Every structure is written in C-alpha cells, then in structure tokens.
Amino acid sequence: MKISSRKAVLLAATACAVLFSLNTLWASDMPEIVRFLTTENGDVANEETARALQALSPVIVTLVTSVTDINELCHTFKSLKNVRGNENAPIIAFFMDEVNAAQETILKGCTDRNVFFDSIDLETYPVGFVPDPSKDYRQGHINRFWTTGIWLKDVLGPYDIVMRVDDDSCFSSVLPNVPGFSKINQVYSSQYFPGDIDLNVRRLTGMYEFVVNYIEQNNLIPFYNMLWTHVITTEEATGSIPNFQDSFEVSRKSFMQSPEVSAFHYNLTDMPPYGYYTQGWNVDAERFLTAAIFGTKASIDIITLDGFVQKDLQRGRVHPRICHFE
C-alpha cells in the first residue's frame, strides 16, 4: 500500500509527537492533592479515593428521538443499578422535539436516579448555511448536538463528567468506576475494536481532507500516535474513518470544552462546507478523530468494559436474560 507524500509527512509529524509527554502536561494541571494520590503510571494509590475523585459530579445523558425504543431505553435505565461509581448521578434525557409527558412518566419509573428533561434546538443552523426545504436535516441536528451542542447546554453546568447511554446500552454486571474513569488522568472512554469503520463511505466525503487541512492550518500535531496512524491507513485503504464500537462513552467536560477541542468541533459542525448537513459527517467519526488528535494513550481509555453489552435493536438481539431488569 503506497502512502502519499502528504500523508507521509503527517505520519512523520505524528511520530515526533511521541517525543512529547502529555502526561506531564495533564499532571501539571491537576491539583496537588490529585498528583499526590497518583502513582507513576497514573493510577490512584487508594481505590476508594480514586472512585470518589473519578466520579466527581457525574451525569448520565441520553437523546430521545422518534426512533428511540422507549421500552429498551427503560431497560437501559434499569441496568444503571449496576453503575456503582456514583449511584446518585442523575440522568438528563434530551428530546429532539418537545418533551413527551407520557414518555417522561415511563422513564422516571425506570430508575431510582433523578431524571431531568430538556430539548434540543431543531430550528437553528450554522451561520451561512442555507437549508434546502425539501431535505430532512434531523440527522445533521443530532450529530451536531453530540459534537458541539451538548457542551453548550447550561443544564450541564454542575457536572464534571458526562456519560452517554442509548436505548441499545446495557450494563449487565456491576461496574465499580463508571460513570468515572479507571485512571485519574483519563478524559475520554469508549470501546474500540479494530475494523470498526463507517461502512457508508459516501457520507463522510471530504471529512478526512477537511481535518488534515485543519491540522496543517493550525499547526497541530496528533498526539495519540496509534489512533492517528490508524486514521491515515484506514482512509488510505477504505476511504472511511475508524469509529469506536458504540455510542456509549464517558467524557470529561473540561476536555470537550477546552479551547483547542471546542474550536475543532465548531469548525467541523459550523463552518463550510457544513459537512454535517451536506455530506452526513457524524459524531462517530468525530469522536475517533478527537481522541487521535487531542488525546494520548494515557488520557484515552479504549479498553473493553466488562459488564457493558451492546444490544442490536435492528436484529432484535436485546439479550433479555442479562439486559432486561424487572
């Protein structure tokens, strides 16, 4: 497989990034007490203290759309009894349309956690983008919301850690850290299996090229060498971009709201060519790119989470024996 000179330059620049240790940068931003409690490899010395620190002010979020299976989402909420990192973490359910009172009642009855409700804006488009009245832009709105919109929501103000679930999420056994992280310096967690890519290549047209240009124009160096190399080789071989395995994720809000990351997200969603609305660019590809460019091996957790089960609703594989809780 021949790699173009431009991509070779990017690979070389990425290799240089390995010489820099962002672990040191993250440690310097941590309070003294946190650095005192961490070991050399980033683990927290005391497990009980780790759990308290990592689950500091977490919230669980989900998005209810016209295709959400409310019954399965209810089972997802019930399975949150196994999420033990913070058993008081509330849930915020965002609705694409006005909050449905009947669905609100159902979801509140599916968990002992506090459940709050909010809606997302379907009327506002990026400045300069002219919508075509004959086209449906709901998917664009959904992906733009998860990429940029959610981090602008005032309702997230009190929370430091945001865990995303969906109607196809299931927590089949006790998870002691979630909705926190396994290590104190981690900022993003999702599951990755080699080979996970967006199979609909056409809807990502131009996204990789846009990101490469953004990196060059802003003098960025992708810090997670393994993930960025995989982005390059996957695009070279398939024309697509790698994805994490599912929509379940845990994010540190300060990472997503940092100037560098938020500027990158804004350019993806709100600047020409408005690929989220014109080409179908999506949050799945964005999350992998964000982790590759702004994360490190130490700050991004891609290890399989024991106890998490992904339901396949399209094929009816809901795993009732382990994912349906009465």
Short mmCIF file of C-alpha atoms in Angstrom, two decimals:
data_model
loop_
_atom_site.label_atom_id
_atom_site.label_comp_id
_atom_site.label_asym_id
_atom_site.label_seq_id
_atom_site.Cartn_x
_atom_site.Cartn_y
_atom_site.Cartn_z
CA MET A 1 0.00 0.00 0.00
CA LYS A 2 1.53 3.27 -1.12
CA ILE A 3 1.14 6.29 1.15
CA SER A 4 1.08 9.73 -0.41
CA SER A 5 3.81 12.24 0.44
CA ARG A 6 1.32 14.41 2.30
CA LYS A 7 0.26 11.51 4.48
CA ALA A 8 3.86 10.50 4.98
CA VAL A 9 4.57 13.98 6.35
CA LEU A 10 1.63 13.64 8.72
CA LEU A 11 2.88 10.26 9.89
CA ALA A 12 6.35 11.68 10.48
CA ALA A 13 4.94 14.61 12.43
CA THR A 14 2.85 12.21 14.47
CA ALA A 15 5.91 10.13 15.26
CA CYS A 16 7.63 13.27 16.53
CA ALA A 17 4.72 13.84 18.88
CA VAL A 18 5.63 10.70 20.73
CA LEU A 19 8.70 12.54 21.99
CA PHE A 20 6.43 14.81 24.00
CA SER A 21 4.73 13.55 27.12
CA LEU A 22 1.30 14.98 27.62
CA ASN A 23 1.12 13.02 30.84
CA THR A 24 3.32 15.73 32.32
CA LEU A 25 1.02 18.44 31.00
CA TRP A 26 -2.04 16.77 32.45
CA ALA A 27 -0.27 16.26 35.76
CA SER A 28 0.70 19.92 35.90
CA ASP A 29 -2.95 20.90 35.54
CA MET A 30 -4.04 18.65 38.37
CA PRO A 31 -4.43 19.91 41.90
CA GLU A 32 -1.61 18.96 44.25
CA ILE A 33 -3.83 16.56 46.16
CA VAL A 34 -4.62 14.60 42.99
CA ARG A 35 -0.96 14.35 41.96
CA PHE A 36 -0.08 13.26 45.48
CA LEU A 37 -2.62 10.46 45.30
CA THR A 38 -1.46 9.16 41.92
CA THR A 39 1.25 6.62 41.27
CA GLU A 40 3.83 6.96 38.50
CA ASN A 41 1.63 5.25 35.88
CA GLY A 42 -1.38 7.44 36.62
CA ASP A 43 -3.24 5.06 38.91
CA VAL A 44 -4.64 6.42 42.13
CA ALA A 45 -2.98 4.97 45.21
CA ASN A 46 -6.16 4.41 47.18
CA GLU A 47 -9.03 2.70 45.36
CA GLU A 48 -11.75 4.27 47.50
CA THR A 49 -10.25 7.73 46.98
CA ALA A 50 -9.95 7.02 43.26
CA ARG A 51 -13.63 6.23 43.00
CA ALA A 52 -14.59 9.39 44.84
CA LEU A 53 -12.33 11.56 42.67
CA GLN A 54 -13.19 9.97 39.34
CA ALA A 55 -16.94 10.03 39.90
CA LEU A 56 -16.94 13.67 40.96
CA SER A 57 -20.16 15.33 39.81
CA PRO A 58 -21.05 12.91 37.01
CA VAL A 59 -24.25 12.99 34.96
CA ILE A 60 -25.75 10.40 32.60
CA VAL A 61 -27.24 11.70 29.35
CA THR A 62 -29.33 10.27 26.53
CA LEU A 63 -31.18 11.57 23.49
CA VAL A 64 -34.77 10.57 22.76
CA THR A 65 -35.71 10.69 19.08
CA SER A 66 -38.64 9.49 17.01
CA VAL A 67 -36.92 6.12 16.53
CA THR A 68 -35.91 5.57 20.18
CA ASP A 69 -37.30 2.35 21.62
CA ILE A 70 -38.67 3.66 24.93
CA ASN A 71 -39.10 0.16 26.37
CA GLU A 72 -35.46 -0.69 25.67
CA LEU A 73 -34.34 2.69 26.96
CA CYS A 74 -36.27 1.88 30.12
CA HIS A 75 -34.30 -1.36 30.44
CA THR A 76 -31.12 0.66 29.93
CA PHE A 77 -32.16 2.92 32.80
CA LYS A 78 -32.92 -0.11 34.96
CA SER A 79 -29.50 -1.58 34.20
CA LEU A 80 -27.91 1.58 35.62
CA LYS A 81 -28.33 -0.02 39.04
CA ASN A 82 -25.07 -1.77 38.14
CA VAL A 83 -23.31 1.56 37.55
CA ARG A 84 -21.78 1.93 41.02
CA GLY A 85 -19.11 4.62 40.56
CA ASN A 86 -21.72 7.14 41.67
CA GLU A 87 -25.17 5.82 42.42
CA ASN A 88 -26.55 9.33 42.81
CA ALA A 89 -25.52 10.56 39.37
CA PRO A 90 -28.70 11.94 37.77
CA ILE A 91 -29.94 11.37 34.24
CA ILE A 92 -30.73 14.07 31.69
CA ALA A 93 -32.91 12.93 28.80
CA PHE A 94 -32.77 15.32 25.85
CA PHE A 95 -35.72 15.24 23.45
CA MET A 96 -35.48 16.15 19.78
CA ASP A 97 -38.98 17.53 19.95
CA GLU A 98 -40.97 18.83 22.89
CA VAL A 99 -40.72 16.68 25.98
CA ASN A 100 -43.33 13.94 25.77
CA ALA A 101 -45.22 13.76 29.07
CA ALA A 102 -46.11 10.08 28.68
CA GLN A 103 -42.51 9.09 27.91
CA GLU A 104 -41.32 11.30 30.75
CA THR A 105 -43.52 9.33 33.18
CA ILE A 106 -42.29 6.00 31.82
CA LEU A 107 -38.61 6.91 32.08
CA LYS A 108 -38.92 8.30 35.59
CA GLY A 109 -40.37 4.97 36.65
CA CYS A 110 -37.39 3.02 35.27
CA THR A 111 -34.78 4.15 37.79
CA ASP A 112 -34.27 5.40 41.32
CA ARG A 113 -31.99 8.15 40.00
CA ASN A 114 -33.26 11.67 39.46
CA VAL A 115 -34.29 12.16 35.84
CA PHE A 116 -34.41 15.60 34.23
CA PHE A 117 -35.61 16.55 30.78
CA ASP A 118 -34.54 19.08 28.16
CA SER A 119 -34.92 19.53 24.41
CA ILE A 120 -32.53 20.31 21.57
CA ASP A 121 -32.89 23.08 19.02
CA LEU A 122 -34.09 21.94 15.60
CA GLU A 123 -34.54 25.42 14.16
CA THR A 124 -31.04 26.88 14.33
CA TYR A 125 -28.49 26.12 11.62
CA PRO A 126 -24.84 27.16 11.30
CA VAL A 127 -24.42 30.79 10.27
CA GLY A 128 -24.10 30.92 6.50
CA PHE A 129 -25.73 27.56 5.81
CA VAL A 130 -28.92 27.77 3.75
CA PRO A 131 -31.13 24.70 4.32
CA ASP A 132 -32.98 23.12 1.42
CA PRO A 133 -36.70 22.96 2.35
CA SER A 134 -37.02 19.63 0.54
CA LYS A 135 -34.37 17.89 2.68
CA ASP A 136 -34.57 16.36 6.14
CA TYR A 137 -31.74 17.61 8.35
CA ARG A 138 -32.64 15.79 11.55
CA GLN A 139 -29.57 13.54 11.43
CA GLY A 140 -27.42 16.61 10.93
CA HIS A 141 -29.00 18.19 14.00
CA ILE A 142 -28.45 15.02 16.06
CA ASN A 143 -24.77 14.71 15.15
CA ARG A 144 -24.17 18.43 15.58
CA PHE A 145 -25.80 18.25 19.02
CA TRP A 146 -23.50 15.45 20.21
CA THR A 147 -20.42 17.16 18.74
CA THR A 148 -20.92 20.76 19.84
CA GLY A 149 -24.42 21.48 21.12
CA ILE A 150 -24.38 19.39 24.27
CA TRP A 151 -21.26 21.13 25.61
CA LEU A 152 -23.06 24.48 25.37
CA LYS A 153 -26.04 23.32 27.41
CA ASP A 154 -26.47 25.23 30.69
CA VAL A 155 -28.02 22.15 32.25
CA LEU A 156 -24.56 20.52 32.26
CA GLY A 157 -23.18 23.34 34.40
CA PRO A 158 -22.94 21.45 37.73
CA TYR A 159 -21.32 18.35 36.25
CA ASP A 160 -17.71 17.41 35.51
CA ILE A 161 -18.15 14.02 33.86
CA VAL A 162 -20.75 13.14 31.20
CA MET A 163 -21.67 9.53 30.45
CA ARG A 164 -23.74 8.88 27.32
CA VAL A 165 -26.13 5.94 27.01
CA ASP A 166 -28.72 4.95 24.44
CA ASP A 167 -31.60 2.52 24.08
CA ASP A 168 -29.09 -0.11 22.93
CA SER A 169 -26.88 0.22 26.02
CA CYS A 170 -26.87 -2.40 28.76
CA PHE A 171 -24.91 -2.76 32.00
CA SER A 172 -25.25 -6.44 32.79
CA SER A 173 -22.99 -6.59 35.85
CA VAL A 174 -21.54 -4.29 38.49
CA LEU A 175 -19.17 -1.59 37.22
CA PRO A 176 -17.36 -0.01 40.19
CA ASN A 177 -15.81 3.00 38.38
CA VAL A 178 -18.43 4.04 35.85
CA PRO A 179 -19.52 6.83 35.39
CA GLY A 180 -15.95 7.74 36.25
CA PHE A 181 -12.71 6.57 34.69
CA SER A 182 -10.34 3.74 35.51
CA LYS A 183 -7.45 6.22 35.91
CA ILE A 184 -7.50 9.74 37.23
CA ASN A 185 -5.85 11.43 34.22
CA GLN A 186 -8.24 9.98 31.63
CA VAL A 187 -10.54 12.35 29.78
CA TYR A 188 -12.44 10.08 27.39
CA SER A 189 -13.52 6.46 27.42
CA SER A 190 -15.17 4.36 24.73
CA GLN A 191 -14.68 0.90 23.35
CA TYR A 192 -12.68 0.19 20.23
CA PHE A 193 -12.27 -2.96 18.21
CA PRO A 194 -10.02 -2.99 15.12
CA GLY A 195 -12.12 -2.90 11.96
CA ASP A 196 -14.89 -0.63 13.23
CA ILE A 197 -15.40 1.92 10.45
CA ASP A 198 -18.28 3.82 8.91
CA LEU A 199 -19.38 1.49 6.12
CA ASN A 200 -21.23 4.26 4.29
CA VAL A 201 -18.14 5.93 2.87
CA ARG A 202 -20.05 8.47 0.79
CA ARG A 203 -21.49 10.24 3.80
CA LEU A 204 -18.04 11.05 5.09
CA THR A 205 -16.93 12.60 1.80
CA GLY A 206 -14.40 15.33 2.44
CA MET A 207 -14.26 14.92 6.22
CA TYR A 208 -10.75 13.46 6.34
CA GLU A 209 -9.41 16.10 3.94
CA PHE A 210 -11.07 18.85 5.97
CA VAL A 211 -9.45 17.57 9.17
CA VAL A 212 -6.00 17.25 7.58
CA ASN A 213 -6.23 20.85 6.33
CA TYR A 214 -7.38 22.00 9.78
CA ILE A 215 -4.39 20.28 11.39
CA GLU A 216 -1.96 21.91 8.96
CA GLN A 217 -3.51 25.38 9.18
CA ASN A 218 -3.47 25.33 12.99
CA ASN A 219 -0.02 23.75 13.37
CA LEU A 220 -1.42 20.81 15.31
CA ILE A 221 0.33 17.51 15.91
CA PRO A 222 -1.94 14.49 16.61
CA PHE A 223 -0.79 13.24 20.00
CA TYR A 224 -2.23 9.71 20.08
CA ASN A 225 0.14 8.16 17.57
CA MET A 226 -1.53 4.74 17.30
CA LEU A 227 -5.04 6.12 16.71
CA TRP A 228 -3.92 8.78 14.22
CA THR A 229 -1.86 6.29 12.25
CA HIS A 230 -4.94 4.10 12.11
CA VAL A 231 -6.98 7.05 10.81
CA ILE A 232 -4.49 7.57 7.97
CA THR A 233 -4.17 3.91 6.98
CA THR A 234 -7.93 3.31 7.19
CA GLU A 235 -8.67 6.27 4.96
CA GLU A 236 -5.98 5.13 2.53
CA ALA A 237 -7.41 1.61 2.35
CA THR A 238 -11.17 2.24 2.52
CA GLY A 239 -11.88 5.94 2.13
CA SER A 240 -13.58 5.82 5.53
CA ILE A 241 -12.76 6.84 9.10
CA PRO A 242 -12.50 4.50 12.11
CA ASN A 243 -15.23 4.53 14.74
CA PHE A 244 -15.45 3.48 18.32
CA GLN A 245 -17.59 0.40 18.79
CA ASP A 246 -20.75 2.01 20.12
CA SER A 247 -22.38 5.22 21.29
CA PHE A 248 -21.61 4.53 24.96
CA GLU A 249 -18.92 6.91 26.18
CA VAL A 250 -17.65 8.76 29.22
CA SER A 251 -16.26 12.27 28.68
CA ARG A 252 -14.60 14.77 30.96
CA LYS A 253 -16.44 18.02 30.27
CA SER A 254 -13.33 20.18 30.68
CA PHE A 255 -11.64 18.24 27.87
CA MET A 256 -14.56 18.69 25.47
CA GLN A 257 -14.86 22.37 26.40
CA SER A 258 -11.14 23.12 26.16
CA PRO A 259 -10.35 25.86 23.60
CA GLU A 260 -8.48 23.53 21.23
CA VAL A 261 -11.11 20.77 21.19
CA SER A 262 -14.13 23.06 21.08
CA ALA A 263 -12.61 25.07 18.20
CA PHE A 264 -12.03 21.85 16.26
CA HIS A 265 -15.62 20.73 16.87
CA TYR A 266 -17.03 24.13 15.90
CA ASN A 267 -15.14 24.08 12.62
CA LEU A 268 -16.47 20.61 11.85
CA THR A 269 -20.11 21.47 12.52
CA ASP A 270 -20.49 25.17 11.82
CA MET A 271 -18.03 26.12 9.09
CA PRO A 272 -18.10 25.48 5.32
CA PRO A 273 -18.63 23.01 3.77
CA TYR A 274 -21.14 22.31 6.62
CA GLY A 275 -20.45 18.61 6.21
CA TYR A 276 -22.81 17.57 9.00
CA TYR A 277 -25.69 18.85 6.87
CA THR A 278 -24.36 18.43 3.34
CA GLN A 279 -22.41 15.15 3.47
CA GLY A 280 -23.57 13.33 6.57
CA TRP A 281 -20.42 13.78 8.66
CA ASN A 282 -21.13 12.36 12.07
CA VAL A 283 -20.17 12.27 15.73
CA ASP A 284 -18.87 8.69 15.46
CA ALA A 285 -16.04 9.72 13.15
CA GLU A 286 -15.55 12.97 15.07
CA ARG A 287 -15.00 11.20 18.39
CA PHE A 288 -12.29 8.97 16.94
CA LEU A 289 -10.61 11.96 15.31
CA THR A 290 -10.82 13.98 18.53
CA ALA A 291 -9.24 11.17 20.53
CA ALA A 292 -6.48 10.74 17.95
CA ILE A 293 -5.61 14.43 17.65
CA PHE A 294 -6.06 15.72 21.20
CA GLY A 295 -5.78 12.61 23.34
CA THR A 296 -2.89 10.41 24.40
CA LYS A 297 -2.52 6.77 25.28
CA ALA A 298 -2.73 7.78 28.93
CA SER A 299 -5.78 10.05 28.62
CA ILE A 300 -7.96 7.98 26.26
CA ASP A 301 -9.39 4.69 27.52
CA ILE A 302 -10.33 2.27 24.70
CA ILE A 303 -10.25 -0.96 26.69
CA THR A 304 -13.33 -3.19 26.58
CA LEU A 305 -15.57 -2.56 29.57
CA ASP A 306 -16.53 -5.82 31.26
CA GLY A 307 -20.23 -5.77 32.05
CA PHE A 308 -21.24 -3.49 29.19
CA VAL A 309 -23.37 -5.12 26.49
CA GLN A 310 -24.34 -3.57 23.17
CA LYS A 311 -27.85 -4.51 22.08
CA ASP A 312 -28.58 -4.91 18.36
CA LEU A 313 -32.09 -3.49 18.11
CA GLN A 314 -32.29 -3.76 14.31
CA ARG A 315 -31.82 -7.52 14.52
CA GLY A 316 -33.87 -7.92 17.68
CA ARG A 317 -30.87 -9.01 19.76
CA VAL A 318 -31.79 -7.37 23.06
CA HIS A 319 -30.26 -10.05 25.33
CA PRO A 320 -33.29 -10.25 27.64
CA ARG A 321 -31.67 -12.69 30.07
CA ILE A 322 -28.95 -10.24 31.05
CA CYS A 323 -30.27 -6.87 29.85
CA HIS A 324 -33.93 -6.87 30.89
CA PHE A 325 -34.38 -5.91 34.52
CA GLU A 326 -37.74 -6.12 36.24
#
